[in-house]
Short mmCIF file of C-alpha atoms and ligand atoms in Angstrom, two decimals:
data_model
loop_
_atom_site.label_atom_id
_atom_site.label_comp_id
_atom_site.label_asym_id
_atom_site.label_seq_id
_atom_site.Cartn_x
_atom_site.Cartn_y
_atom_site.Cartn_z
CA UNK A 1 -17.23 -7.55 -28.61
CA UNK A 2 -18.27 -10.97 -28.68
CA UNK A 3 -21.38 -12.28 -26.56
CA UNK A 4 -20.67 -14.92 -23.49
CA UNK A 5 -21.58 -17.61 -25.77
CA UNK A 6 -19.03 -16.92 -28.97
CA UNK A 7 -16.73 -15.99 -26.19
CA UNK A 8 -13.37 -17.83 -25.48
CA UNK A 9 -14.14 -20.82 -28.20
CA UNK A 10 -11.61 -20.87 -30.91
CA UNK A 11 -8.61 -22.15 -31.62
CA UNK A 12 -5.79 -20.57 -33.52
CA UNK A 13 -2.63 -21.26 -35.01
CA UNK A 14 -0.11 -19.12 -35.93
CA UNK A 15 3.19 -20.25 -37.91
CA UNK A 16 6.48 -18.70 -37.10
CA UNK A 17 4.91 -16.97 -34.11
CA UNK A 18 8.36 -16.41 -32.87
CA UNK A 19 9.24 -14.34 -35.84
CA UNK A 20 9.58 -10.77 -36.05
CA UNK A 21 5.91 -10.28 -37.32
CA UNK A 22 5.04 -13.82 -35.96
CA UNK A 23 5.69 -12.21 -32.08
CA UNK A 24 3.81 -9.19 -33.04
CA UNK A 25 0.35 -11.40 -34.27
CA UNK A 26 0.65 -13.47 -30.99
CA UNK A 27 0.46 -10.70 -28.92
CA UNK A 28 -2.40 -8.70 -30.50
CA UNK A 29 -4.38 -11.51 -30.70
CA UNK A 30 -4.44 -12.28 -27.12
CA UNK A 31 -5.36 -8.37 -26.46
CA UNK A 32 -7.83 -8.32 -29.42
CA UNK A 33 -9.62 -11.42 -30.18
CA UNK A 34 -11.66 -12.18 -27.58
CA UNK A 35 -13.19 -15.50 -28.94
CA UNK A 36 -10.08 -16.69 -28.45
CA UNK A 37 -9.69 -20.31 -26.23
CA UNK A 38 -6.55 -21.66 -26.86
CA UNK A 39 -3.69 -19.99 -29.26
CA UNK A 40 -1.00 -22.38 -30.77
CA UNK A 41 2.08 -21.16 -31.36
CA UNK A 42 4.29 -23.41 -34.01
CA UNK A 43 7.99 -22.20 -35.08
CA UNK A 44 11.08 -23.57 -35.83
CA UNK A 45 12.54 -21.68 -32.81
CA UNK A 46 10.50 -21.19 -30.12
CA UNK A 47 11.65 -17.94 -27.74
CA UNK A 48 11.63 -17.58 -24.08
CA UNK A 49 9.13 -14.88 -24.01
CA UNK A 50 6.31 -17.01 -24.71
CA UNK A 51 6.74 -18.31 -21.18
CA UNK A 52 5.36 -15.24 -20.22
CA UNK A 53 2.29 -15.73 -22.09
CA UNK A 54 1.08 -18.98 -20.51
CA UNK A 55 -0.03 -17.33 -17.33
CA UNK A 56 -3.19 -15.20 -18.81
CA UNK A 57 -6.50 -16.76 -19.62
CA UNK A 58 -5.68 -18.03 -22.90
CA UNK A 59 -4.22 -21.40 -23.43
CA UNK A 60 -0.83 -20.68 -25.02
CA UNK A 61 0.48 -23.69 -26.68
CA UNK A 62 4.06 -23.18 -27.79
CA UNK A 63 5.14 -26.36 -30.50
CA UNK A 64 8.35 -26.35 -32.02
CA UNK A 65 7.96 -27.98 -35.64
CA UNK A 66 9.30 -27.60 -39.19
CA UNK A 67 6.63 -26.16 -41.88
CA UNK A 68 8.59 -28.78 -44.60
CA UNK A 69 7.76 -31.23 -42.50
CA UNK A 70 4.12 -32.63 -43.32
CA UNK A 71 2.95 -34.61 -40.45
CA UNK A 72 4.32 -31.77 -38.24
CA UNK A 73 2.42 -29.70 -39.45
CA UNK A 74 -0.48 -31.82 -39.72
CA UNK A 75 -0.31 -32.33 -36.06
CA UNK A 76 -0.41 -28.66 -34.78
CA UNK A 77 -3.31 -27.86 -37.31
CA UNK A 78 -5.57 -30.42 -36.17
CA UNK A 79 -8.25 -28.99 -34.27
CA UNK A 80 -7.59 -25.44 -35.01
CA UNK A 81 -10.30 -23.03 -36.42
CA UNK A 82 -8.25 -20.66 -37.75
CA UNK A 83 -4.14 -20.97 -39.23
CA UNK A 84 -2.23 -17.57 -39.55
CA UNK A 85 0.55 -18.99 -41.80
CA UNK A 86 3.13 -16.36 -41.36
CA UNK A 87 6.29 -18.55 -41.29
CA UNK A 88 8.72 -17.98 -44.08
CA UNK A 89 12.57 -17.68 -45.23
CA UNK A 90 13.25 -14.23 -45.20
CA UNK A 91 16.13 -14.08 -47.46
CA UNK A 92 17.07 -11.69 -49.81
CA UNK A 93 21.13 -11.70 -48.78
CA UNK A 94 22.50 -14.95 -50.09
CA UNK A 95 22.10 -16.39 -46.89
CA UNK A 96 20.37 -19.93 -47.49
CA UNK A 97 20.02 -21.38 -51.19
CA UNK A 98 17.08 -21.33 -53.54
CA UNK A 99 16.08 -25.34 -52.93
CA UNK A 100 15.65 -24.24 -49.13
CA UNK A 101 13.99 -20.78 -49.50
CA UNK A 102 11.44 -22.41 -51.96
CA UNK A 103 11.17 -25.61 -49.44
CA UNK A 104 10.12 -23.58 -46.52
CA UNK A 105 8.03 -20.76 -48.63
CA UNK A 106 6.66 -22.83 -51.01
CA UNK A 107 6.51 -26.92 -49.68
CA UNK A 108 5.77 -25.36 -46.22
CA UNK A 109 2.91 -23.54 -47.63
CA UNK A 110 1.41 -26.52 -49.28
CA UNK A 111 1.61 -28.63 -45.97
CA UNK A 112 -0.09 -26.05 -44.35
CA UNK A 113 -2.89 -26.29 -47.35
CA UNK A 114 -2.98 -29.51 -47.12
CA UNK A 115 -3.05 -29.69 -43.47
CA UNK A 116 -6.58 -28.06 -43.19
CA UNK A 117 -7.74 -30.06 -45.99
CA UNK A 118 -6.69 -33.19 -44.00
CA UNK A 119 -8.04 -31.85 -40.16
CA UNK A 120 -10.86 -29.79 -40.89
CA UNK A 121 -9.59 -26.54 -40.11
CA UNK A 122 -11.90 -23.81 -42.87
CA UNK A 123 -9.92 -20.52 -42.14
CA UNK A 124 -6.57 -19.42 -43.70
CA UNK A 125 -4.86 -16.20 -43.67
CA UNK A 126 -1.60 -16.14 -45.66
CA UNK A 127 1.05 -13.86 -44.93
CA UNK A 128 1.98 -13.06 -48.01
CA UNK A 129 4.48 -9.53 -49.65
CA UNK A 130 4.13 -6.59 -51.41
CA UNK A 131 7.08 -8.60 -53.53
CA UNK A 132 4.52 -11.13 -54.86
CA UNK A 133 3.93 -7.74 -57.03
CA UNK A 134 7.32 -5.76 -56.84
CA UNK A 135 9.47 -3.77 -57.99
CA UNK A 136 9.88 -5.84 -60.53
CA UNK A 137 13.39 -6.98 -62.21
CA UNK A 138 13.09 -4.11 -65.05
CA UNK A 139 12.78 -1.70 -62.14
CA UNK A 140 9.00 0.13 -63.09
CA UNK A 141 8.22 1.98 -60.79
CA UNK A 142 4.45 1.40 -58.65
CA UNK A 143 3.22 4.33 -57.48
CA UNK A 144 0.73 4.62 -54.92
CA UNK A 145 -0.86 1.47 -56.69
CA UNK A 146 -3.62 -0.72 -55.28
CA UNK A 147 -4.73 -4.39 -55.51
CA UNK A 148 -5.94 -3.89 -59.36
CA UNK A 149 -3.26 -1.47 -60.62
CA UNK A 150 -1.95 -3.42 -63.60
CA UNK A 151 1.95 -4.31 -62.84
CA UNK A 152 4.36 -6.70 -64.92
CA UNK A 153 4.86 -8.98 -61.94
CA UNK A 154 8.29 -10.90 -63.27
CA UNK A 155 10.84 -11.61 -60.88
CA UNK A 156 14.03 -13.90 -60.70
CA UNK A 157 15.04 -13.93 -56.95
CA UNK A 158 14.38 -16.99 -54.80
CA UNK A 159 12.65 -14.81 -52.61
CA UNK A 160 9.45 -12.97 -54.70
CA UNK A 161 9.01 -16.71 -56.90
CA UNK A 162 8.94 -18.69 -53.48
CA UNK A 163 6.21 -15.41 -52.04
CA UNK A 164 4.41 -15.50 -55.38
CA UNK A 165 4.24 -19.34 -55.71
CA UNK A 166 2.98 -19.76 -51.89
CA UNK A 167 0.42 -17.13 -52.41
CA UNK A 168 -1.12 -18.63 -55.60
CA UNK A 169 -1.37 -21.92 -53.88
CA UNK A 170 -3.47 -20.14 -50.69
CA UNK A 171 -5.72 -18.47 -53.21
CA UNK A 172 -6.25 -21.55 -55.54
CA UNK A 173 -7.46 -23.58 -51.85
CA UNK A 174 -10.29 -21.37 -51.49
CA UNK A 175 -13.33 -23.35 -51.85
CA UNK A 176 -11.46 -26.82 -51.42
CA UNK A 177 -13.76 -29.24 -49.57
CA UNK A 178 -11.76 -29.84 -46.07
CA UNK A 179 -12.80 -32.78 -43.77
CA UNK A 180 -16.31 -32.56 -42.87
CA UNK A 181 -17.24 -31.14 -46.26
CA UNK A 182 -17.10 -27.46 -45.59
CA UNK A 183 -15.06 -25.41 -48.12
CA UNK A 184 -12.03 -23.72 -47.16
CA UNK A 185 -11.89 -19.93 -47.19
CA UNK A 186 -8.41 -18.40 -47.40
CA UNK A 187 -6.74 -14.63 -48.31
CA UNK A 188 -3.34 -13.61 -48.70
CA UNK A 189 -2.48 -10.35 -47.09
CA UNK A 190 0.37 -8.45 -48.70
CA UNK A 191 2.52 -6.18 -46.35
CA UNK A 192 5.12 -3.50 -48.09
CA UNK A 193 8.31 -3.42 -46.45
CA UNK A 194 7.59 -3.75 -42.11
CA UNK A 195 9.44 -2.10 -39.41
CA UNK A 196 8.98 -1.51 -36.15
CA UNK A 197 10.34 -3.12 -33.02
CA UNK A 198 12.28 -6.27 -33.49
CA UNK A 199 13.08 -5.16 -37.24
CA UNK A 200 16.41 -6.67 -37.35
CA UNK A 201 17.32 -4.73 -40.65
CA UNK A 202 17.08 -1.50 -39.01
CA UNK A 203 19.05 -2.51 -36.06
CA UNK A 204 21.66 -3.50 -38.77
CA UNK A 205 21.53 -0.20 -39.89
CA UNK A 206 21.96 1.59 -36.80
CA UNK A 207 24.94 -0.83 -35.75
CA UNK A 208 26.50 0.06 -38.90
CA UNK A 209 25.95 4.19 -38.30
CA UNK A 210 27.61 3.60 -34.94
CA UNK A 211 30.43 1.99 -36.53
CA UNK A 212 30.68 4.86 -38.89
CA UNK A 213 30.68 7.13 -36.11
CA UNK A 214 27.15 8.42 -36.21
CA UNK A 215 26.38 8.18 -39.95
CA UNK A 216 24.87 7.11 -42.85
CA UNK A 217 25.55 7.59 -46.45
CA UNK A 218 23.09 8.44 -48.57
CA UNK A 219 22.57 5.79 -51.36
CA UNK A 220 19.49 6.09 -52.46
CA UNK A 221 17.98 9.07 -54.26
CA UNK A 222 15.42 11.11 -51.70
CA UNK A 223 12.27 10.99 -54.88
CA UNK A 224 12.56 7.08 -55.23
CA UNK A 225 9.60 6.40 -52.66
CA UNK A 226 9.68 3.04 -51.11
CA UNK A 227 6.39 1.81 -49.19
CA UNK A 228 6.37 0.78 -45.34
CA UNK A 229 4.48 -0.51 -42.64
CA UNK A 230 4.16 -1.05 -38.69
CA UNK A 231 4.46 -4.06 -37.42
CA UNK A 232 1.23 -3.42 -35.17
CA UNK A 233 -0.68 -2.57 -38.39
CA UNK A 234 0.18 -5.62 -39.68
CA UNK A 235 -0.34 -7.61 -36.91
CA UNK A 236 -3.98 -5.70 -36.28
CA UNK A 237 -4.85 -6.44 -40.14
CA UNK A 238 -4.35 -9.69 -39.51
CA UNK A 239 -6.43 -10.81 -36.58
CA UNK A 240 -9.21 -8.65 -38.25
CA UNK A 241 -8.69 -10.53 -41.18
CA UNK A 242 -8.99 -13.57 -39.60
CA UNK A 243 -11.88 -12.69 -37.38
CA UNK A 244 -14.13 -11.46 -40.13
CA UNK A 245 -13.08 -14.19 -42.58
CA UNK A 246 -15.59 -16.32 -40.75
CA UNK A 247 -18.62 -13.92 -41.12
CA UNK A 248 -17.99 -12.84 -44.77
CA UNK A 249 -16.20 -15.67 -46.67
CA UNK A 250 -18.32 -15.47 -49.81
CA UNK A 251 -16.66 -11.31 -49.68
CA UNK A 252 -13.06 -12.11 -48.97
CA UNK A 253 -12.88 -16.15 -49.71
CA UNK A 254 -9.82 -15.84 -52.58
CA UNK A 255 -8.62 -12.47 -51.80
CA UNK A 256 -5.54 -10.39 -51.74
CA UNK A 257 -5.40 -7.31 -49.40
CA UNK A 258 -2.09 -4.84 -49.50
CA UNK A 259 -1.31 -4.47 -45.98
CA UNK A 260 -1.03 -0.60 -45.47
CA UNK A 261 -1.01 2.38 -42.98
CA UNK A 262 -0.39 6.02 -42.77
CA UNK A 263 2.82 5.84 -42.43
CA UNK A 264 5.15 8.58 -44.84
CA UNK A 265 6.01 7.85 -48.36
CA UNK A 266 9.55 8.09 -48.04
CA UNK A 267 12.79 6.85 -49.61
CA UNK A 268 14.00 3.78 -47.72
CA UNK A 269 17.28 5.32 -46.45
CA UNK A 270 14.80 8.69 -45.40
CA UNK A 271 12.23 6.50 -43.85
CA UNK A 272 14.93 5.07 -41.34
CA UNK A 273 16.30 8.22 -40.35
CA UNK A 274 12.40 9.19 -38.65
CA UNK A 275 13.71 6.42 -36.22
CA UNK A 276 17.66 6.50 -36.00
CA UNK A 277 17.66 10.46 -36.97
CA UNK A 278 16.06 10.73 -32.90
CA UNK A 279 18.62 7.69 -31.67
CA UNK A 280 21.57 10.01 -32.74
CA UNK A 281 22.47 9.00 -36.23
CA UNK A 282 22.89 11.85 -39.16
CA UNK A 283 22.71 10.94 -43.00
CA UNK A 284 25.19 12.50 -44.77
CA UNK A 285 24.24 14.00 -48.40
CA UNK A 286 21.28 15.49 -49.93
CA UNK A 287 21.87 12.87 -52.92
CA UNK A 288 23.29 9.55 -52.89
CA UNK A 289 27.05 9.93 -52.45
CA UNK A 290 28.34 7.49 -54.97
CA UNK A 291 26.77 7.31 -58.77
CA UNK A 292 24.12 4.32 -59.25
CA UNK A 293 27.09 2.37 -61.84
CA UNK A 294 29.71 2.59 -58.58
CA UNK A 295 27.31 1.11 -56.46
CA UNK A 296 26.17 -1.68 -59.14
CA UNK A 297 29.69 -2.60 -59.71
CA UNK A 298 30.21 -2.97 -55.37
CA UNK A 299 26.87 -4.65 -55.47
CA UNK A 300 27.97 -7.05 -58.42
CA UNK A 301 31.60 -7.21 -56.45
CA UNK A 302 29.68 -8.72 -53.48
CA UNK A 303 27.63 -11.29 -55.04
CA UNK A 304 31.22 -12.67 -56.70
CA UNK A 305 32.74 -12.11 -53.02
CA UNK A 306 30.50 -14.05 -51.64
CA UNK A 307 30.46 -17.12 -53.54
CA UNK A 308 34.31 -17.00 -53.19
CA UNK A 309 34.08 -16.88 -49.64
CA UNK A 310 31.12 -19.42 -49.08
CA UNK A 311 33.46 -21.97 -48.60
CA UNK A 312 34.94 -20.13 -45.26
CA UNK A 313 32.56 -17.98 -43.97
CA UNK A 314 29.19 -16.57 -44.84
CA UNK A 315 29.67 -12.87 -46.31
CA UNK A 316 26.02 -11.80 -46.76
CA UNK A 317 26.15 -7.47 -46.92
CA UNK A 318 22.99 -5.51 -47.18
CA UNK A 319 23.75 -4.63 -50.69
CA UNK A 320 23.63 -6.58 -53.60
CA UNK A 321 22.10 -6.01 -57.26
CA UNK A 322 18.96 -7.29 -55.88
CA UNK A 323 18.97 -5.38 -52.65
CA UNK A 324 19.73 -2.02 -54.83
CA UNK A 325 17.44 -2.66 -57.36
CA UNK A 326 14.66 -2.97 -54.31
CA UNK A 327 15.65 0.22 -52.94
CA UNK A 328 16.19 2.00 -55.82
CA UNK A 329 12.39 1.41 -57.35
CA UNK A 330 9.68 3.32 -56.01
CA UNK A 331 6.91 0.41 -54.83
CA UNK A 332 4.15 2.40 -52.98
CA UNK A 333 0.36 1.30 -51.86
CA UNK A 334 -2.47 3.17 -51.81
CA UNK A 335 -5.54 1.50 -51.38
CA UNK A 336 -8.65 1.26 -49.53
CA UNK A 337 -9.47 -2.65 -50.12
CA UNK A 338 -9.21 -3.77 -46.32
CA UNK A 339 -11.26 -1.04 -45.43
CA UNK A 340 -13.85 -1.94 -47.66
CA UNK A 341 -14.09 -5.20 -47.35
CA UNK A 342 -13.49 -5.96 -43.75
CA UNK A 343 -13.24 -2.32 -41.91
CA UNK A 344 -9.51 -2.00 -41.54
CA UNK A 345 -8.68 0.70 -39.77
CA UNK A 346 -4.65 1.48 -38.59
CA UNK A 347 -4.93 0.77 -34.94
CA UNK A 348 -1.49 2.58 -34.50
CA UNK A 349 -1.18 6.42 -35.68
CA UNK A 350 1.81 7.07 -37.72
CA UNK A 351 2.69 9.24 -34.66
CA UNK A 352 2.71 6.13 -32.56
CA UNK A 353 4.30 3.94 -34.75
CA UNK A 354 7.22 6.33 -35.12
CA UNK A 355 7.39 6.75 -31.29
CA UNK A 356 7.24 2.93 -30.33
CA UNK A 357 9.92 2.40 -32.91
CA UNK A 358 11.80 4.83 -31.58
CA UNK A 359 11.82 4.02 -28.32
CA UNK A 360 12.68 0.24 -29.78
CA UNK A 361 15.70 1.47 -30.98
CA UNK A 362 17.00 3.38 -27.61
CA UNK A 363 16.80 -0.03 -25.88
CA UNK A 364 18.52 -1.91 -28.65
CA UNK A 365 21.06 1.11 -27.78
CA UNK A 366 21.09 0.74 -24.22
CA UNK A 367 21.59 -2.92 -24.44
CA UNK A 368 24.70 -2.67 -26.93
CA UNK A 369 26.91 -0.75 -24.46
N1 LIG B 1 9.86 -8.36 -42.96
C1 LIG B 1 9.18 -7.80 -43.93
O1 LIG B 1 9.39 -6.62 -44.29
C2 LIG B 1 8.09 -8.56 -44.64
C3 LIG B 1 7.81 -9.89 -44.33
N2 LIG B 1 6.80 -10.55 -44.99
C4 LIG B 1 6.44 -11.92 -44.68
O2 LIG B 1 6.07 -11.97 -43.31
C5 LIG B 1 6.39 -13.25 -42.77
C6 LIG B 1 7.17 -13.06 -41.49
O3 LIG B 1 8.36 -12.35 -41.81
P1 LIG B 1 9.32 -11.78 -40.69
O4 LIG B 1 8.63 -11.78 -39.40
O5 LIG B 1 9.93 -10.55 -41.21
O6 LIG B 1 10.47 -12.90 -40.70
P2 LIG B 1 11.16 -13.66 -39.49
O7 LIG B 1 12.32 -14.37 -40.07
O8 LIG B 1 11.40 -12.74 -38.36
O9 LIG B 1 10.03 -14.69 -39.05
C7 LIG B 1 9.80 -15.88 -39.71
C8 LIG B 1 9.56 -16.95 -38.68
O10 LIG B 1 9.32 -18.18 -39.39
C9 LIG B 1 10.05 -19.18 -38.74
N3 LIG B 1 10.41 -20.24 -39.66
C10 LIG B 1 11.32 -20.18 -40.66
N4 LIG B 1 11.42 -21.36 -41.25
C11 LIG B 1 10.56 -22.19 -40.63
C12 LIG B 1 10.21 -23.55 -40.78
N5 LIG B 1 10.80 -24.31 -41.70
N6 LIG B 1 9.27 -24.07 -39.97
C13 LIG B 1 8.68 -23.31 -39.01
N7 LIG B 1 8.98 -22.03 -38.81
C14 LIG B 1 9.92 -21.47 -39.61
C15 LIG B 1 11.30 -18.52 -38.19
O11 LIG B 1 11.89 -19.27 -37.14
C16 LIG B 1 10.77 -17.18 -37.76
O12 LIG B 1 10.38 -17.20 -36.41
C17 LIG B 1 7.15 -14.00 -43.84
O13 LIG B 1 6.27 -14.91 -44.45
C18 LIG B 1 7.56 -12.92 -44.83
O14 LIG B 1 7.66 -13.42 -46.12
C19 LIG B 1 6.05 -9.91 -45.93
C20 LIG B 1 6.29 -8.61 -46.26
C21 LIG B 1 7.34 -7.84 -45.65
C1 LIG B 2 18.32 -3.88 -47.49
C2 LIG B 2 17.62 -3.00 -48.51
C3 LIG B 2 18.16 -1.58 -48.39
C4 LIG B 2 19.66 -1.53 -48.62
C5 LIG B 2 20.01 -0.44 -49.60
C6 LIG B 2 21.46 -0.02 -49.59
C7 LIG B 2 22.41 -1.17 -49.50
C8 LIG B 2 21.71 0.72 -50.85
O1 LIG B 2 21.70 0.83 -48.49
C9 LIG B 2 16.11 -2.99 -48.32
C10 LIG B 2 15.44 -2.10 -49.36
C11 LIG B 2 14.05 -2.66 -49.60
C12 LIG B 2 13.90 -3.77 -48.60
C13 LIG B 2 12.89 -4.87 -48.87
C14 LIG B 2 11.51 -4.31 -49.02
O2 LIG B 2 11.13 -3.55 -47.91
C15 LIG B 2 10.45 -5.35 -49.27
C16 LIG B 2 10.60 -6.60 -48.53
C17 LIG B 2 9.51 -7.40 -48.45
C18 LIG B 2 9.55 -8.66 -47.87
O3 LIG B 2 8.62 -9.43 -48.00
C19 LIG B 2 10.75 -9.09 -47.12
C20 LIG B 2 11.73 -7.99 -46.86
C21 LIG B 2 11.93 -7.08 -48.06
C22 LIG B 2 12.51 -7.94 -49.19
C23 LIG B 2 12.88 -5.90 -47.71
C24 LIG B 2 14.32 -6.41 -47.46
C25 LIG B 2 15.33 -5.28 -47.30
C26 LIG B 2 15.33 -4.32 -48.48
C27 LIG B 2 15.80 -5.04 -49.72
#
């Protein structure tokens, strides 16, 4: 705890604080950072609930702005000690094009770099992904690697070059001189795939086993192991990160962190049924239903559906070569690097996590019917 006279004093900013993990960092920080004096919250989209938030003792400042846009950014930085960048594009469907995924990730990114140069600001946590490592596009498996695990990081999507790019950028700022003449201390923090409540890929998936009339089809062999997260793990990891960045910069100045848990080593399709298994939903097969070349060729058939139905309508399934190729590579952490350096603990037991999600999940129900 802090004394009375660190209390209440800084200012942060998070990016895409409306987002999924963005909502999740807003909240924990105003239950866990008590230093805290006024918290900025800058998206695209700004959501109703932060109304809520502008009531407690904090100063909740809610600014909608555009991460491509410079002197936006510039603006909502200026006078903050600390920037969570968490804002991204999110998009491994074939939703938005490459130009705009590596605008936002990667331009965005910079501005916010350059932002702190510009203002002052000496603190920088980068929300970066495990995908900035893997699975890679020759599909080698990482298992139950860590931070120095030697990996052949190549990847073609939009999506990983846009993460890897950003990150490399945050971690070459370290020690830039910022306004004042202070260097700039930054990290990237690398989660593995998140869930938890507001996870809109899992709701996907349990719309889609109601539609199927309470199942699932098993796609994905039950050995491939695919590495996970809570959201409130994340979030936890990085106000810690954050608040100990300013007392050990020379430690954690230009580092990368995996952003881990206890939760299960599971296979993706397993992993979800802990949550929708309790919510009703059964998967069907003890191995994946269709043979891996079937589900290539569908995967390959909706890529070429897709661009022939851009022009009409935006066809965007869950599975695509990219999508299967993600699933279908075991990409697991084990490490012990935030606990070392800046005494990471998992505020939320798996048991917890599972139950919160859980419970998530019922109320997406309830609300459906
Ligand atoms: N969801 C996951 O499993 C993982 C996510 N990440 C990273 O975590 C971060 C947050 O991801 P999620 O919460 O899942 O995504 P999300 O899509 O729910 O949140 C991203 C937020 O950024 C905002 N945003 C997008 N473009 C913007 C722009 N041009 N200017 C300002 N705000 C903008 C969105 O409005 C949204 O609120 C991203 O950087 C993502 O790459 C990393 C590992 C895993
Ligand atoms: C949607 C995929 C599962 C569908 C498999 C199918 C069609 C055979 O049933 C998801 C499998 C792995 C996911 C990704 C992974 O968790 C890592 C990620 C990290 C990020 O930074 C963003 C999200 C994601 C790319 C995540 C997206 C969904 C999967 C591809």
């Amino acid at each position: 705890m802090a004394d009375s006279a660190q209390a209440q004093k800084l200012v942060y900013l998070v990016t895409g604080g409306c987002g999924f993990l963005g909502e999740h960092v807003v909240r924990m920080l105003l239950q866990q950072e008590p230093q805290l004096r006024e918290l900025r919250i800058f998206d695209l989209h700004l959501g109703p609930w932060l109304e809520e938030l502008k009531t407690g003792p904090v100063q909740v400042t809610a600014i909608q702005g555009d991460v491509t846009q410079a002197h936006e950014v510039a603006a909502a930085v200026a006078g903050a000690h600390v920037v969570i960048h968490t804002a991204g594009l999110v998009d491994v469907f074939g939703k938005t094009s490459p130009e705009t995924i590596h605008e936002v990730n990667v331009q965005g990114t910079r501005n916010v770099i350059e932002a702190c140069v510009q203002t002052g600001t000496r603190f920088l946590v980068y929300t970066s992904s495990m995908e900035v490592v893997g699975p890679n596009i020759k599909g080698q498996p990482f298992y139950r690697g860590n931070e120095n695990t030697p990996y052949e990081a190549v990847h073609r999507h939009p999506y990983p070059c846009s993460k890897a790019l950003a990150e490399q950028l945050v971690l070459e700022a370290n020690g830039r001189k910022v306004l004042g003449g202070l260097p700039l201390v930054t990290c990237a923090l690398r989660p593995t795939g998140i869930y938890g409540e507001g996870h809109q890929i899992m709701r996907d998936f349990y719309h889609q086993g109601l539609r199927l009339g309470g199942r699932l089809f098993r796609a994905i062999p039950a050995s491939v192991e695919h590495g996970r997260v809570y959201v409130g793990n994340v979030a936890w990891m990085h106000v810690l990160v954050a608040r100990e960045l300013q007392h050990r910069a020379a430690l954690m100045g230009g580092q990368v962190y995996f952003c881990y848990d206890n939760s299960p080593y599971k296979s993706y399709e397993d992993f979800n049924m802990e949550f929708l298994g309790p919510c009703g939903l059964r998967l069907v097969g003890t191995r994946p239903l269709l043979p891996y070349w079937l589900l290539l060729f569908l995967a390959a058939l909706n890529v070429l559906l897709q661009w022939l139905l851009r022009p009409l309508l935006l066809y965007a399934p869950l599975l695509n070569p990219y999508t299967l190729a993600m699933a279908n590579t075991t990409f697991t952490v084990s490490t012990d690097k935030a606990r070392r350096h800046f005494g990471y603990e998992p505020l939320f037991s798996w048991e917890e996590s599972r139950t919160r999600t859980i419970r998530w999940v019922q109320a997406v129900e309830g609300s459906a019917q």
